């Protein structure tokens, strides 16, 4: 006989973990930032930097191993309330960036083209002066490890060979590196993950990144931080320092203004709905009065005509009319006309009655 199936029970640790967190934290978007594909130290640094950007709702200390698969991270996403996963993928031809909506997708894939990067903006904060410096730079990437003559040839510049008997003399005359390379710091030299448009900057070769300031240049000082949109509570002020009592009074005043605004909005909505109902009721009354007036007009029209033409004929002529004389009035609007002999007899009877009077 086969083994009996074990009954599934909810994991107490998971339920306890979820119960400890506040609803605001649970509902906030959480993320996993990982990298896949070929090994590259720059991709690892980029992944760590991107985790700092996505803090605090991201796994900053997430450990990745080569044996891990995407399904492993998907399986853990429910426990940590992960809503999105960002993946940096290094392939042989390009570097891509994927954003996945957990747990069923969709998946967005973006391509990172380094050749399109032309400028950068740098913000630096000085704690001593509390100032923020903003600088705007143009980026230039040049190959390193080449002599001045070779660099000119690689970058497509036409050299001056008038003083050289052979091309080898031009290439070997400098011997060492160029003067510009001596000025470059080793920290500014990187191994390119892809080939750039500028000549000499090839994939997997070392190049130096140079920044040329192009402006504008700004020096900023933080004066005030407000909560909300221009009218919220002042969280920080550089010149004014308030006591806790003053802060509490300001909070009460802001709360009072907020409640007053909500009350006015509620009154406006009630007035709008009341006016709408009044318009509908007045329109219904006008429609009802028009229908009643039309009904009264039909009744007066019916009262002005004789109820039964046969009875009228019998009273006036003094005898029963023929059956074919009066037809159904619903089939035609025209009233059946009397025969000429009956009209003549009717006139004689009226004259006789007038003589008796």
Short mmCIF file of C-alpha atoms in Angstrom, two decimals:
data_model
loop_
_atom_site.label_atom_id
_atom_site.label_comp_id
_atom_site.label_asym_id
_atom_site.label_seq_id
_atom_site.Cartn_x
_atom_site.Cartn_y
_atom_site.Cartn_z
CA UNK A 1 0.00 0.00 0.00
CA UNK A 2 1.15 3.52 -0.73
CA UNK A 3 2.08 5.95 1.98
CA UNK A 4 -0.61 8.27 3.22
CA UNK A 5 -0.27 11.88 2.09
CA UNK A 6 0.83 14.31 4.75
CA UNK A 7 -1.57 17.09 5.58
CA UNK A 8 -0.30 20.53 4.67
CA UNK A 9 -0.17 23.01 7.53
CA UNK A 10 0.54 26.74 7.28
CA UNK A 11 4.03 27.77 8.23
CA UNK A 12 3.87 29.37 11.65
CA UNK A 13 7.15 31.23 11.21
CA UNK A 14 5.96 32.89 8.01
CA UNK A 15 2.66 33.94 9.56
CA UNK A 16 4.42 35.29 12.64
CA UNK A 17 6.91 37.21 10.48
CA UNK A 18 4.12 38.82 8.45
CA UNK A 19 2.13 39.65 11.57
CA UNK A 20 5.00 41.67 13.08
CA UNK A 21 5.28 44.08 10.15
CA UNK A 22 3.03 47.10 9.75
CA UNK A 23 0.61 47.20 6.83
CA UNK A 24 2.40 50.24 5.34
CA UNK A 25 5.64 48.28 5.13
CA UNK A 26 4.00 45.15 3.77
CA UNK A 27 2.16 47.03 1.00
CA UNK A 28 5.20 49.11 -0.05
CA UNK A 29 6.99 47.92 -3.22
CA UNK A 30 10.01 45.72 -2.41
CA UNK A 31 12.73 44.64 -4.82
CA UNK A 32 15.52 42.18 -5.53
CA UNK A 33 18.55 43.57 -7.45
CA UNK A 34 20.69 40.83 -9.01
CA UNK A 35 23.05 40.29 -11.95
CA UNK A 36 23.27 37.40 -14.40
CA UNK A 37 25.32 36.40 -17.42
CA UNK A 38 29.05 36.68 -17.92
CA UNK A 39 31.27 37.54 -14.98
CA UNK A 40 32.32 41.19 -14.88
CA UNK A 41 33.50 43.19 -11.83
CA UNK A 42 31.85 46.36 -13.11
CA UNK A 43 28.44 44.69 -13.26
CA UNK A 44 28.85 43.68 -9.60
CA UNK A 45 29.64 47.27 -8.63
CA UNK A 46 26.70 48.53 -10.67
CA UNK A 47 24.38 46.07 -8.91
CA UNK A 48 25.54 47.22 -5.47
CA UNK A 49 25.15 50.88 -6.42
CA UNK A 50 21.64 50.25 -7.73
CA UNK A 51 20.70 48.57 -4.45
CA UNK A 52 21.66 51.78 -2.65
CA UNK A 53 19.34 53.70 -4.95
CA UNK A 54 16.42 51.36 -4.19
CA UNK A 55 16.88 51.40 -0.40
CA UNK A 56 15.25 50.97 2.09
CA UNK A 57 12.77 48.54 0.48
CA UNK A 58 15.35 46.30 -1.16
CA UNK A 59 17.56 43.39 -0.11
CA UNK A 60 20.85 45.29 0.29
CA UNK A 61 22.77 42.27 1.64
CA UNK A 62 21.35 39.72 -0.81
CA UNK A 63 23.92 36.98 -1.47
CA UNK A 64 24.12 35.60 -5.01
CA UNK A 65 25.70 32.30 -5.99
CA UNK A 66 26.34 30.71 -9.35
CA UNK A 67 24.01 27.82 -8.50
CA UNK A 68 21.10 30.18 -7.89
CA UNK A 69 18.43 30.36 -10.57
CA UNK A 70 15.72 32.91 -11.23
CA UNK A 71 13.08 30.52 -9.86
CA UNK A 72 14.95 30.47 -6.52
CA UNK A 73 14.48 34.23 -6.14
CA UNK A 74 10.84 33.93 -7.25
CA UNK A 75 10.23 31.29 -4.58
CA UNK A 76 11.58 33.63 -1.87
CA UNK A 77 9.73 36.71 -3.13
CA UNK A 78 6.46 35.90 -1.39
CA UNK A 79 8.08 35.61 2.04
CA UNK A 80 9.82 39.01 1.76
CA UNK A 81 6.86 40.77 -0.01
CA UNK A 82 8.97 41.30 -3.15
CA UNK A 83 6.98 43.06 -5.88
CA UNK A 84 9.75 43.73 -8.46
CA UNK A 85 13.08 42.20 -9.46
CA UNK A 86 15.77 44.08 -11.41
CA UNK A 87 18.35 42.05 -13.33
CA UNK A 88 21.59 43.27 -14.93
CA UNK A 89 22.56 40.74 -17.61
CA UNK A 90 26.00 40.76 -19.29
CA UNK A 91 26.04 38.98 -22.64
CA UNK A 92 28.85 38.66 -25.14
CA UNK A 93 27.45 41.41 -27.36
CA UNK A 94 25.65 43.81 -25.01
CA UNK A 95 24.59 44.70 -21.48
CA UNK A 96 20.85 44.59 -20.75
CA UNK A 97 18.67 45.61 -17.81
CA UNK A 98 15.45 43.74 -16.99
CA UNK A 99 12.59 44.75 -14.70
CA UNK A 100 10.24 41.91 -13.67
CA UNK A 101 6.85 42.26 -11.93
CA UNK A 102 6.64 39.49 -9.36
CA UNK A 103 5.48 36.78 -9.41
CA UNK A 104 3.87 36.43 -12.90
CA UNK A 105 5.32 39.30 -14.90
CA UNK A 106 5.35 41.19 -17.20
CA UNK A 107 9.08 41.57 -17.93
CA UNK A 108 10.65 44.74 -19.38
CA UNK A 109 14.06 44.54 -21.08
CA UNK A 110 16.23 47.62 -21.66
CA UNK A 111 19.55 47.88 -23.57
CA UNK A 112 22.52 50.03 -21.98
CA UNK A 113 24.45 51.66 -24.80
CA UNK A 114 27.55 53.33 -23.36
CA UNK A 115 28.32 55.08 -26.67
CA UNK A 116 25.24 57.31 -26.20
CA UNK A 117 26.47 58.74 -22.87
CA UNK A 118 27.81 62.22 -23.50
CA UNK A 119 27.36 64.22 -20.26
CA UNK A 120 27.07 63.77 -16.50
CA UNK A 121 25.96 65.89 -13.53
CA UNK A 122 27.81 65.70 -10.20
CA UNK A 123 26.28 66.74 -6.85
CA UNK A 124 28.67 66.91 -3.89
CA UNK A 125 27.80 67.85 -0.30
CA UNK A 126 30.25 69.55 2.04
CA UNK A 127 29.34 68.89 5.71
CA UNK A 128 31.47 71.79 7.02
CA UNK A 129 29.65 74.49 5.04
CA UNK A 130 26.32 72.66 4.45
CA UNK A 131 26.61 73.54 0.77
CA UNK A 132 25.76 71.41 -2.27
CA UNK A 133 27.95 71.86 -5.33
CA UNK A 134 26.56 71.03 -8.76
CA UNK A 135 28.88 70.53 -11.72
CA UNK A 136 28.08 69.67 -15.34
CA UNK A 137 30.70 67.74 -17.34
CA UNK A 138 31.23 66.49 -20.87
CA UNK A 139 32.58 62.92 -21.08
CA UNK A 140 35.46 61.89 -23.31
CA UNK A 141 36.91 58.37 -23.48
CA UNK A 142 40.42 57.89 -24.89
CA UNK A 143 42.50 54.73 -25.23
CA UNK A 144 45.54 54.30 -22.94
CA UNK A 145 48.78 52.34 -23.16
CA UNK A 146 49.67 53.75 -26.59
CA UNK A 147 52.41 56.07 -27.74
CA UNK A 148 51.54 59.46 -29.11
CA UNK A 149 52.20 58.41 -32.71
CA UNK A 150 50.23 55.17 -32.48
CA UNK A 151 47.33 57.00 -30.79
CA UNK A 152 47.19 59.47 -33.70
CA UNK A 153 47.07 56.62 -36.19
CA UNK A 154 44.44 54.70 -34.23
CA UNK A 155 42.21 57.73 -33.79
CA UNK A 156 42.36 58.52 -37.51
CA UNK A 157 44.54 61.63 -37.38
CA UNK A 158 46.94 62.24 -40.30
CA UNK A 159 50.50 62.40 -38.92
CA UNK A 160 53.27 64.68 -40.16
CA UNK A 161 55.97 62.37 -41.64
CA UNK A 162 58.19 65.07 -43.16
CA UNK A 163 60.95 64.53 -40.60
CA UNK A 164 60.80 60.74 -40.72
CA UNK A 165 62.42 58.48 -43.27
CA UNK A 166 60.10 55.56 -42.42
CA UNK A 167 56.77 55.04 -40.67
CA UNK A 168 58.61 53.02 -38.02
CA UNK A 169 60.55 56.14 -37.02
CA UNK A 170 57.29 57.97 -36.37
CA UNK A 171 55.86 55.11 -34.31
CA UNK A 172 58.98 54.47 -32.23
CA UNK A 173 60.17 58.04 -31.74
CA UNK A 174 58.22 58.66 -28.51
CA UNK A 175 58.98 55.31 -26.97
CA UNK A 176 56.79 55.56 -23.85
CA UNK A 177 53.26 56.67 -23.17
CA UNK A 178 51.92 60.05 -24.24
CA UNK A 179 51.95 63.11 -21.98
CA UNK A 180 48.18 63.05 -21.57
CA UNK A 181 48.32 59.49 -20.24
CA UNK A 182 50.84 60.52 -17.60
CA UNK A 183 48.30 63.03 -16.27
CA UNK A 184 45.49 60.45 -16.02
CA UNK A 185 44.82 58.82 -12.68
CA UNK A 186 44.68 55.02 -12.64
CA UNK A 187 41.24 55.22 -11.03
CA UNK A 188 39.92 56.93 -14.17
CA UNK A 189 41.00 54.00 -16.36
CA UNK A 190 38.38 51.33 -17.04
CA UNK A 191 37.99 48.22 -19.18
CA UNK A 192 35.26 48.90 -21.72
CA UNK A 193 32.40 46.36 -21.80
CA UNK A 194 31.64 47.29 -25.42
CA UNK A 195 33.19 49.07 -28.39
CA UNK A 196 32.56 52.83 -28.57
CA UNK A 197 32.09 54.96 -31.65
CA UNK A 198 35.26 56.93 -31.03
CA UNK A 199 38.21 55.19 -32.67
CA UNK A 200 40.61 53.28 -30.50
CA UNK A 201 38.07 52.46 -27.75
CA UNK A 202 37.58 48.73 -28.27
CA UNK A 203 35.77 46.18 -26.14
CA UNK A 204 37.84 44.59 -23.34
CA UNK A 205 40.57 47.24 -23.83
CA UNK A 206 41.57 49.81 -21.24
CA UNK A 207 40.55 53.43 -21.77
CA UNK A 208 40.63 56.59 -19.67
CA UNK A 209 37.49 58.57 -18.85
CA UNK A 210 38.04 62.33 -18.86
CA UNK A 211 35.57 64.99 -17.71
CA UNK A 212 35.52 68.53 -19.13
CA UNK A 213 33.36 71.04 -17.29
CA UNK A 214 30.83 72.76 -19.55
CA UNK A 215 28.59 74.46 -16.95
CA UNK A 216 26.39 75.72 -15.50
CA UNK A 217 27.96 75.69 -12.05
CA UNK A 218 25.61 75.95 -9.05
CA UNK A 219 26.27 76.27 -5.31
CA UNK A 220 23.13 75.43 -3.31
CA UNK A 221 22.25 75.77 0.36
CA UNK A 222 19.30 73.87 1.82
CA UNK A 223 17.00 76.27 3.66
CA UNK A 224 13.75 74.43 4.35
CA UNK A 225 12.11 71.03 3.98
CA UNK A 226 8.30 70.86 3.91
CA UNK A 227 6.05 67.86 4.11
CA UNK A 228 3.48 67.66 1.32
CA UNK A 229 3.04 70.05 -1.61
CA UNK A 230 4.23 73.54 -0.56
CA UNK A 231 1.81 73.75 2.41
CA UNK A 232 2.82 70.89 4.71
CA UNK A 233 4.60 70.75 8.04
CA UNK A 234 8.12 72.21 8.11
CA UNK A 235 10.45 69.30 8.82
CA UNK A 236 13.68 71.33 8.69
CA UNK A 237 14.60 75.00 8.65
CA UNK A 238 18.12 76.39 8.51
CA UNK A 239 17.47 79.68 10.36
CA UNK A 240 14.42 79.08 12.55
CA UNK A 241 14.45 76.49 15.32
CA UNK A 242 11.08 75.92 16.99
CA UNK A 243 10.33 74.27 20.31
CA UNK A 244 8.17 71.18 20.60
CA UNK A 245 5.24 73.30 21.83
CA UNK A 246 5.45 75.55 18.78
CA UNK A 247 5.69 72.54 16.49
CA UNK A 248 2.63 71.01 18.11
CA UNK A 249 0.70 74.29 17.70
CA UNK A 250 1.63 74.37 14.01
CA UNK A 251 0.50 70.76 13.59
CA UNK A 252 -2.85 71.58 15.17
CA UNK A 253 -3.29 74.63 12.93
CA UNK A 254 -2.46 72.59 9.81
CA UNK A 255 -4.87 69.86 10.93
CA UNK A 256 -7.58 72.46 11.54
CA UNK A 257 -7.10 73.90 8.05
CA UNK A 258 -7.24 70.43 6.58
CA UNK A 259 -10.50 69.58 8.36
CA UNK A 260 -12.01 72.95 7.36
CA UNK A 261 -11.09 72.27 3.73
CA UNK A 262 -12.66 68.81 3.90
CA UNK A 263 -15.83 70.27 5.49
CA UNK A 264 -16.16 72.93 2.77
CA UNK A 265 -15.66 70.30 0.11
CA UNK A 266 -18.34 68.13 1.70
CA UNK A 267 -20.79 71.07 1.87
CA UNK A 268 -20.15 71.89 -1.78
CA UNK A 269 -20.84 68.29 -2.80
CA UNK A 270 -24.08 68.27 -0.78
CA UNK A 271 -25.23 71.56 -2.34
CA UNK A 272 -24.40 70.26 -5.79
CA UNK A 273 -26.35 67.04 -5.25
CA UNK A 274 -29.31 68.96 -3.74
CA UNK A 275 -29.47 71.34 -6.70
CA UNK A 276 -29.31 68.39 -9.08
CA UNK A 277 -32.22 66.68 -7.29
CA UNK A 278 -34.23 69.93 -7.34
CA UNK A 279 -33.71 70.26 -11.09
CA UNK A 280 -34.81 66.68 -11.64
CA UNK A 281 -37.91 67.16 -9.48
CA UNK A 282 -38.89 70.41 -11.26
CA UNK A 283 -38.41 68.73 -14.62
CA UNK A 284 -40.60 65.82 -13.47
CA UNK A 285 -43.32 68.21 -12.26
CA UNK A 286 -43.36 70.09 -15.57
CA UNK A 287 -43.64 66.83 -17.47
CA UNK A 288 -46.46 65.65 -15.20
CA UNK A 289 -48.39 68.96 -15.56
CA UNK A 290 -48.09 68.79 -19.36
CA UNK A 291 -49.44 65.22 -19.38
CA UNK A 292 -52.34 66.19 -17.07
CA UNK A 293 -53.21 69.18 -19.27
CA UNK A 294 -53.22 66.96 -22.34
CA UNK A 295 -55.48 64.45 -20.56
CA UNK A 296 -57.96 67.23 -19.55
CA UNK A 297 -58.07 68.49 -23.13
CA UNK A 298 -58.93 65.02 -24.39
CA UNK A 299 -61.72 64.69 -21.81
CA UNK A 300 -63.29 68.04 -22.77
CA UNK A 301 -63.10 67.06 -26.40
CA UNK A 302 -64.87 63.80 -25.68
CA UNK A 303 -67.54 65.60 -23.53
CA UNK A 304 -68.31 68.08 -26.31
CA UNK A 305 -69.32 65.28 -28.68
CA UNK A 306 -72.42 63.07 -28.16
CA UNK A 307 -71.67 59.81 -26.40
CA UNK A 308 -73.76 57.73 -28.71
CA UNK A 309 -74.73 58.75 -32.23
CA UNK A 310 -77.48 56.17 -32.33
CA UNK A 311 -79.23 57.66 -29.30
CA UNK A 312 -78.89 61.14 -30.78
CA UNK A 313 -80.47 59.97 -34.03
CA UNK A 314 -83.32 58.25 -32.17
CA UNK A 315 -84.10 61.39 -30.12
CA UNK A 316 -84.01 63.71 -33.10
CA UNK A 317 -85.69 61.55 -35.78
CA UNK A 318 -88.02 59.53 -33.55
CA UNK A 319 -87.18 56.07 -34.93
CA UNK A 320 -84.40 53.49 -34.86
CA UNK A 321 -81.59 54.05 -37.42
CA UNK A 322 -80.49 51.42 -39.91
CA UNK A 323 -77.63 49.11 -38.81
CA UNK A 324 -75.38 50.15 -41.69
CA UNK A 325 -75.93 53.85 -41.01
CA UNK A 326 -73.33 54.18 -38.23
CA UNK A 327 -69.96 52.51 -38.53
CA UNK A 328 -67.13 52.08 -36.00
CA UNK A 329 -65.60 55.51 -35.30
CA UNK A 330 -62.24 54.04 -34.30
CA UNK A 331 -61.59 53.02 -37.91
CA UNK A 332 -62.14 56.51 -39.35
CA UNK A 333 -62.10 60.05 -38.02
CA UNK A 334 -64.94 61.24 -40.29
CA UNK A 335 -68.44 60.98 -38.90
CA UNK A 336 -70.91 59.02 -41.04
CA UNK A 337 -73.17 61.41 -42.95
CA UNK A 338 -76.99 60.98 -42.96
CA UNK A 339 -78.86 60.13 -46.16
CA UNK A 340 -80.44 63.07 -47.91
CA UNK A 341 -83.99 61.70 -47.29
CA UNK A 342 -83.30 61.47 -43.60
CA UNK A 343 -81.97 65.03 -43.54
CA UNK A 344 -85.12 66.30 -45.20
CA UNK A 345 -87.36 64.38 -42.79
CA UNK A 346 -85.34 65.69 -39.86
CA UNK A 347 -85.88 69.29 -40.98
CA UNK A 348 -89.67 68.77 -41.27
CA UNK A 349 -89.84 67.39 -37.73
CA UNK A 350 -87.91 70.37 -36.36
CA UNK A 351 -90.22 72.84 -38.11
CA UNK A 352 -93.32 71.09 -36.74
CA UNK A 353 -91.94 71.22 -33.20
CA UNK A 354 -91.19 74.96 -33.57
CA UNK A 355 -94.81 75.67 -34.71
CA UNK A 356 -96.23 73.87 -31.70
CA UNK A 357 -94.13 76.05 -29.41
#
